[in-house]
Tab-separated table of C-alpha atoms in Angstrom:
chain	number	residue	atom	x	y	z
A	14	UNK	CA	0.000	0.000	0.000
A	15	UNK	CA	1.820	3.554	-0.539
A	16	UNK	CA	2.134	6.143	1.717
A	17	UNK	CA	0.057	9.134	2.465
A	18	UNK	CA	1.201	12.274	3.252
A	19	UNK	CA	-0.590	12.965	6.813
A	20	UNK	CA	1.030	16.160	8.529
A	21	UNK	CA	3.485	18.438	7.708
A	22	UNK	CA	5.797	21.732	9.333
A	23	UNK	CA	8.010	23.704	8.008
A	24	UNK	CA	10.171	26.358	10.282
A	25	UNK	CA	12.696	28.746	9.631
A	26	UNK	CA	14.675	30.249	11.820
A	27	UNK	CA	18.505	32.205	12.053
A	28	UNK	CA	21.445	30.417	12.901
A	29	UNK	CA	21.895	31.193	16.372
A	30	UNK	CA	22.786	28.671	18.901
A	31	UNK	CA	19.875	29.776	21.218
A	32	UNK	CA	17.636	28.298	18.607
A	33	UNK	CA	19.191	24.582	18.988
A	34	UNK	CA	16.934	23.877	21.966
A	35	UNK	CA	13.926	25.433	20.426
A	36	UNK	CA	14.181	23.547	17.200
A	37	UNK	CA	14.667	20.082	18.588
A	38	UNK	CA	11.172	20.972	20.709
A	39	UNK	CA	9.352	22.403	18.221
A	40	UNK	CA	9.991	19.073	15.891
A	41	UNK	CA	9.594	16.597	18.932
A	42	UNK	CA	6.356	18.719	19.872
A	43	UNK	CA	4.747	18.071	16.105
A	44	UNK	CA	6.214	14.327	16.061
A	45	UNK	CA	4.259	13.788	19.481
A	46	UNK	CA	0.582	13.550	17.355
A	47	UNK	CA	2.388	10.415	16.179
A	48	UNK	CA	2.453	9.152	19.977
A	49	UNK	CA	5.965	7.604	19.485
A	50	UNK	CA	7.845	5.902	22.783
A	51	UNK	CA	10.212	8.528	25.264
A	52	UNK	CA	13.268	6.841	23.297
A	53	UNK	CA	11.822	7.709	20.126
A	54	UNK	CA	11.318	11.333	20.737
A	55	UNK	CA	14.789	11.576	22.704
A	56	UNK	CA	16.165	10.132	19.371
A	57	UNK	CA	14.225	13.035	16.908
A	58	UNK	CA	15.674	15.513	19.534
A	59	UNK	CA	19.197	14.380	19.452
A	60	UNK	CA	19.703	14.409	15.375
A	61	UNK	CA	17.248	17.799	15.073
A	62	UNK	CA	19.535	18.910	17.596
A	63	UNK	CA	22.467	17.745	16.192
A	64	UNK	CA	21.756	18.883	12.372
A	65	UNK	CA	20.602	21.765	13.482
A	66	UNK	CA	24.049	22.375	15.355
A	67	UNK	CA	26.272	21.489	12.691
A	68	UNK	CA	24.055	24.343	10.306
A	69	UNK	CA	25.289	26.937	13.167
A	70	UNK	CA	28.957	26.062	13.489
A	71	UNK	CA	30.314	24.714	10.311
A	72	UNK	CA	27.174	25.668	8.149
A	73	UNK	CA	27.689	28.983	8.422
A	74	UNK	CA	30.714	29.093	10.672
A	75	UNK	CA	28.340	31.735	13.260
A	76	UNK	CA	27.574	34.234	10.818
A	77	UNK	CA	24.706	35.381	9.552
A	78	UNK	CA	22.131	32.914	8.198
A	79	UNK	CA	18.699	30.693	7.990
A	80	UNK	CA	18.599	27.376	9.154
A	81	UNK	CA	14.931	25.519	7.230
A	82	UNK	CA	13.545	22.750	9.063
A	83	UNK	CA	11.049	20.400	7.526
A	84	UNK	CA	9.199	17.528	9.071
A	85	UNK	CA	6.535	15.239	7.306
A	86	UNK	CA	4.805	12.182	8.838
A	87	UNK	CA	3.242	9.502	6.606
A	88	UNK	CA	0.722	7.129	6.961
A	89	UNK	CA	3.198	3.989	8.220
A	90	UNK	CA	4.248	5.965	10.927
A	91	UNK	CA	7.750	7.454	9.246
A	92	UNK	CA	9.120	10.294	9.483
A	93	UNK	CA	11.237	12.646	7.375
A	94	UNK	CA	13.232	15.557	8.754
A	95	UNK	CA	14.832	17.563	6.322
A	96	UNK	CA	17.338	20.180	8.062
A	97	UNK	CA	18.714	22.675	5.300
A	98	UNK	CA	20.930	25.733	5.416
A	99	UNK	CA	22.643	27.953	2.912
A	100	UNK	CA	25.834	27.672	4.317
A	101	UNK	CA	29.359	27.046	3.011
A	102	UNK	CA	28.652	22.757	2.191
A	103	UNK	CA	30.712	19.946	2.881
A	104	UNK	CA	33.846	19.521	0.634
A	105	UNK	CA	34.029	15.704	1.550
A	106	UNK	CA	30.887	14.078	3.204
A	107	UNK	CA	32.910	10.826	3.262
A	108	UNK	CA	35.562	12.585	5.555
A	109	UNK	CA	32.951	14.264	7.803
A	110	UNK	CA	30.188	11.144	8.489
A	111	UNK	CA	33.999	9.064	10.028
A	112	UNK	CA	32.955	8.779	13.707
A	113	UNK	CA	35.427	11.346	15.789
A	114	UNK	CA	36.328	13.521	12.986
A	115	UNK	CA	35.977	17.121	13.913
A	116	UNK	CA	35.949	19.931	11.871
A	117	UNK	CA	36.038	22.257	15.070
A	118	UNK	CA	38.784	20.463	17.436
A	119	UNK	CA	38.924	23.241	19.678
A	120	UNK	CA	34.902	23.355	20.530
A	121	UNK	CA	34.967	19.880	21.685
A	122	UNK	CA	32.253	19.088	20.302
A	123	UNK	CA	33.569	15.149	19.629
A	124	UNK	CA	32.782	14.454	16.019
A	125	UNK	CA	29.797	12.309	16.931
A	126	UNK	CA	27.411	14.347	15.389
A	127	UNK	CA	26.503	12.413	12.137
A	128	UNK	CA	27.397	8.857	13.660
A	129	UNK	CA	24.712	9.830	16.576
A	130	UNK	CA	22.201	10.887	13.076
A	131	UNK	CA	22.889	7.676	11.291
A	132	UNK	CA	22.537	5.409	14.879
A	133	UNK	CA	19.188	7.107	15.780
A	134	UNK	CA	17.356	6.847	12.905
A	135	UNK	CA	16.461	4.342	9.659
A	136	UNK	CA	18.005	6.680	7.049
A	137	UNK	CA	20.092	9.438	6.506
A	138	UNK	CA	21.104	11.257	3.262
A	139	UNK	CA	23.814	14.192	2.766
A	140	UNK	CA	23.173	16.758	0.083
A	141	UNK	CA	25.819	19.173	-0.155
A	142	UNK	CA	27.219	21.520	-2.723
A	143	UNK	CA	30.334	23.743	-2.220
A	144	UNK	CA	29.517	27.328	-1.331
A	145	UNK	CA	25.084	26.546	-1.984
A	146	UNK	CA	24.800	24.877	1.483
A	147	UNK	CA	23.943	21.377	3.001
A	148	UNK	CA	20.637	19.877	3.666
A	149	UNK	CA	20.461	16.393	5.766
A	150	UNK	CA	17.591	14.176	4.781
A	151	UNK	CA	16.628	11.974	8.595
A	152	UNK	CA	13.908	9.143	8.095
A	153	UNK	CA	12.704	7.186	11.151
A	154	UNK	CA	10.027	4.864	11.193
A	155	UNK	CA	8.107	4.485	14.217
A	156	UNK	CA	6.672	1.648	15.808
A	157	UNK	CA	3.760	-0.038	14.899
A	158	UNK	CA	0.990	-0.823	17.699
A	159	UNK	CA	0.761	-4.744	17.570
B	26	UNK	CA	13.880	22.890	28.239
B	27	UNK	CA	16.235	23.234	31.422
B	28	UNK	CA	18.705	25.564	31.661
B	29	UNK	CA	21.864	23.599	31.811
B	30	UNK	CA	23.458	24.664	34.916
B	31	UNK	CA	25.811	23.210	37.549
B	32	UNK	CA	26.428	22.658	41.075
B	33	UNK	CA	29.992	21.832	42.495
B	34	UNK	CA	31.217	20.169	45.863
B	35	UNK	CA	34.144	19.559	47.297
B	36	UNK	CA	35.026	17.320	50.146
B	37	UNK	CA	38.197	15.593	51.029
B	38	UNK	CA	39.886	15.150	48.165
B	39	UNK	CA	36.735	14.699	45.963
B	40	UNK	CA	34.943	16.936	43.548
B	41	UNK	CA	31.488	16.442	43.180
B	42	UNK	CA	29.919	17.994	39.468
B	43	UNK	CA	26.092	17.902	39.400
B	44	UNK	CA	25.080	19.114	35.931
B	45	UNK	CA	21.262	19.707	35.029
B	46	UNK	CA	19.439	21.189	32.827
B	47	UNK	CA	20.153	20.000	28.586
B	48	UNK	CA	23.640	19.953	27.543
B	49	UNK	CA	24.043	21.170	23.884
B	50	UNK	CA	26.402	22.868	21.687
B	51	UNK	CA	24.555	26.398	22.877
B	52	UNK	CA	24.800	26.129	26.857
B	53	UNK	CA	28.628	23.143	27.162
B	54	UNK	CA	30.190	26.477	27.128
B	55	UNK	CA	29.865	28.157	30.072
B	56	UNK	CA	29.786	24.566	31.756
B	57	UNK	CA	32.977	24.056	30.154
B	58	UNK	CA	34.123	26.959	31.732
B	59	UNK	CA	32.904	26.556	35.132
B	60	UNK	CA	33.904	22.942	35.913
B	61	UNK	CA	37.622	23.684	34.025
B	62	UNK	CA	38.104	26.805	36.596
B	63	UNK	CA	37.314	24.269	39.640
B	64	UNK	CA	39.448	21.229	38.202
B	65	UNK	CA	42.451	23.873	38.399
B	66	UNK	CA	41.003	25.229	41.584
B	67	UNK	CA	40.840	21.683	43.501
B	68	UNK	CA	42.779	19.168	41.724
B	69	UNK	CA	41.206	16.500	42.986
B	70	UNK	CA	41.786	13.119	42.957
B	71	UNK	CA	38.691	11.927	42.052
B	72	UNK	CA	36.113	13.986	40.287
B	73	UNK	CA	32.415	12.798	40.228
B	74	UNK	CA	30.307	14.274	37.298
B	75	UNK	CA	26.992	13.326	38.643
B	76	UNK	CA	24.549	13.361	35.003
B	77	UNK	CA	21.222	12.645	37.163
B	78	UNK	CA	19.549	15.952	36.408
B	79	UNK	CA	20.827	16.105	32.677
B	80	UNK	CA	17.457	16.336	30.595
B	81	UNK	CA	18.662	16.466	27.043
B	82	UNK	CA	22.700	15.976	25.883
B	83	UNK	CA	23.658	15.373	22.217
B	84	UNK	CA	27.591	15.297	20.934
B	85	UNK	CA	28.128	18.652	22.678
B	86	UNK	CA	27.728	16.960	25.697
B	87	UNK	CA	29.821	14.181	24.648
B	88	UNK	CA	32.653	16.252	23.617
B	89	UNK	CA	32.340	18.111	27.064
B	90	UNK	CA	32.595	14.904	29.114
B	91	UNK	CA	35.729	13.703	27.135
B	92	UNK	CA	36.998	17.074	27.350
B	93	UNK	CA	36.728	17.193	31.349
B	94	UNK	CA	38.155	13.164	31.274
B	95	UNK	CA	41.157	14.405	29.533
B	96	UNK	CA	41.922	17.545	31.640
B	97	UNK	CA	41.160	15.280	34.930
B	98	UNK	CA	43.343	12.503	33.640
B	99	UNK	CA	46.265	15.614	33.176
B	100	UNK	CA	45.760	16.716	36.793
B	101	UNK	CA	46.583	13.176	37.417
B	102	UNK	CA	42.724	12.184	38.979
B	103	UNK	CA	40.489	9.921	37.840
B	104	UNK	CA	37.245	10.686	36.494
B	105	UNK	CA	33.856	8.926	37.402
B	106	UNK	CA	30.380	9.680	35.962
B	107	UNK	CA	27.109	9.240	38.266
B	108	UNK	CA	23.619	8.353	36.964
B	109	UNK	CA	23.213	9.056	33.431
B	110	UNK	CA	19.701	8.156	32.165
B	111	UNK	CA	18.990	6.277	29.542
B	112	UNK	CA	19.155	8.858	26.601
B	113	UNK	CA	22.328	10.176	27.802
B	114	UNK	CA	23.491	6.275	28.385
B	115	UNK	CA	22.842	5.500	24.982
B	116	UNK	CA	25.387	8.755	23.808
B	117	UNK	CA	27.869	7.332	26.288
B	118	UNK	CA	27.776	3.965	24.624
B	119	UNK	CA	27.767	4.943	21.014
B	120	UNK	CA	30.838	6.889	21.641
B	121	UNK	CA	32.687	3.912	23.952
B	122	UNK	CA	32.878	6.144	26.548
B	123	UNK	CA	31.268	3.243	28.795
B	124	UNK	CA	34.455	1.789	28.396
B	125	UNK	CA	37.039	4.556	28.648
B	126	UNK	CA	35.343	6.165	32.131
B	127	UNK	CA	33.377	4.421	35.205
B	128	UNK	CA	29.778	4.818	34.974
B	129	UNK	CA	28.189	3.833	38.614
B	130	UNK	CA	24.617	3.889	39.601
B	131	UNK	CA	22.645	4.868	42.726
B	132	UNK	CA	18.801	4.098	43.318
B	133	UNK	CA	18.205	7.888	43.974
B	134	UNK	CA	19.872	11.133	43.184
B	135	UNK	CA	23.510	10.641	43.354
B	136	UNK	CA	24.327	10.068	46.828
B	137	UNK	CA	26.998	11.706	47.434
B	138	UNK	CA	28.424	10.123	50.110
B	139	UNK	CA	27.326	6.924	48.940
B	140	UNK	CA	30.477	7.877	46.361
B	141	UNK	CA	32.507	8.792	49.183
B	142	UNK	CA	32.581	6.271	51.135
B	143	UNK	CA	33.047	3.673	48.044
B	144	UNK	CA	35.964	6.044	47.062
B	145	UNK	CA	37.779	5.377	50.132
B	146	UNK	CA	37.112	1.772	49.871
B	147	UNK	CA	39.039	2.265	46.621
């Protein structure tokens, strides 16, 4: 049977740290009509949280910008989270998605961020162009009542 | 969301860090800051980072726990973390830090001298 569409967001907001927190609430918030388990909305907020992050510091490098968030749910319970910015991009995804490499050794930030994306959910895709920006694609399907 | 904050103790030769509140890239900071200015203060030999009130920590709080390890492990102490839950235990183990630093466990809010008095024991 294919998929149908059921709910969707869409939020924009700049590229200021202060906005980590709020983002990874306002997507857990929306995934929550989907009545997932605790560890499933502790896992949305981790990668929003940790996309969202990476947009701020290496996106954009904390100057000026927009970080877009989009979030669709489907009818077999999965869920895509699209986190995009118009940043810089990634000149070698390969290089950056190695668990413990850091592009920012001195913010100790532990170059877990895309290992923790990849771990928490079903899928995750890297679209990146030099100088256009970087969006990461996050699906998760959640469970099924028996 | 918590404000991350954190409350420090120290008591014969122990240092006691309670953190609380969500640990991200925005607000490791300022923790950073805080717990590095009483690592030089004390120098303890044992520092306890007690995670029980920790709502929310992603690779920010990752990199801040390995951070403090490495500074503690410089000032020649050893480094023990106190009641993750399980969101921030899952973190912990994805990185292997379950196997680089002692995680131990107490029925109720870290009892501090439940850690004492097991310190001593050695």
């Amino acid at each position: 049977m294919k998929k149908e569409l059921i709910n969707e967001m869409n939020l924009r907001i700049p590229a200021l740290s202060v906005n980590e927190s709020f983002a990874r609430y306002a997507v857990s918030s929306f995934v929550s009509q989907l009545d997932p388990t605790l560890e499933e909305i502790a896992d949305i907020r981790t990668v929003v949280s940790e996309a969202v992050t990476n947009s701020v510091i290496h996106g954009y490098r904390d100057s000026k910008g927009d970080v877009f968030i989009s979030v669709k749910y489907y009818s077999d319970r999965s869920v895509k989270i699209t986190v995009r910015d118009r940043g810089c991009g990634i000149a070698d995804i390969e290089k950056v998605t190695q668990p413990f490499y850091t592009g920012d050794p001195a913010g100790e930030r532990g170059g877990m961020g895309f290992t923790i994306m990849s771990s928490f959910t079903d899928k995750m895709k890297i679209k990146s162009v030099l100088g256009r920006g970087t969006a990461v694609i996050l699906i998760k399907r959640l469970h099924k009542d028996a | 969301m918590q404000q991350a904050k954190c409350n420090i103790e120290y008591d014969e030769g122990i240092l006691v860090i309670s953190v609380s509140g969500d640990i991200d890239h925005h607000s490791a900071k300022p923790l950073r800051e805080e717990i590095d200015t009483n690592l030089y203060l004390y120098r303890a030999k044992t520092v306890i980072m007690d995670l029980s009130g920790v709502s929310f920590m992603d690779s920010s709080g990752l990199g801040l726990i390995l951070g403090r390890y490495s500074r503690v492990n410089d000032l020649e102490g050893r480094m023990i973390i106190a009641n993750p839950d399980e969101s921030v235990s899952k973190i912990l183990a994805l990185a292997g830090t379950d196997r680089l630093i002692t995680i131990k466990r107490t029925d109720e809010t870290a009892s501090h001298r439940y850690f004492n008095t097991e310190v001593k024991r050695g």
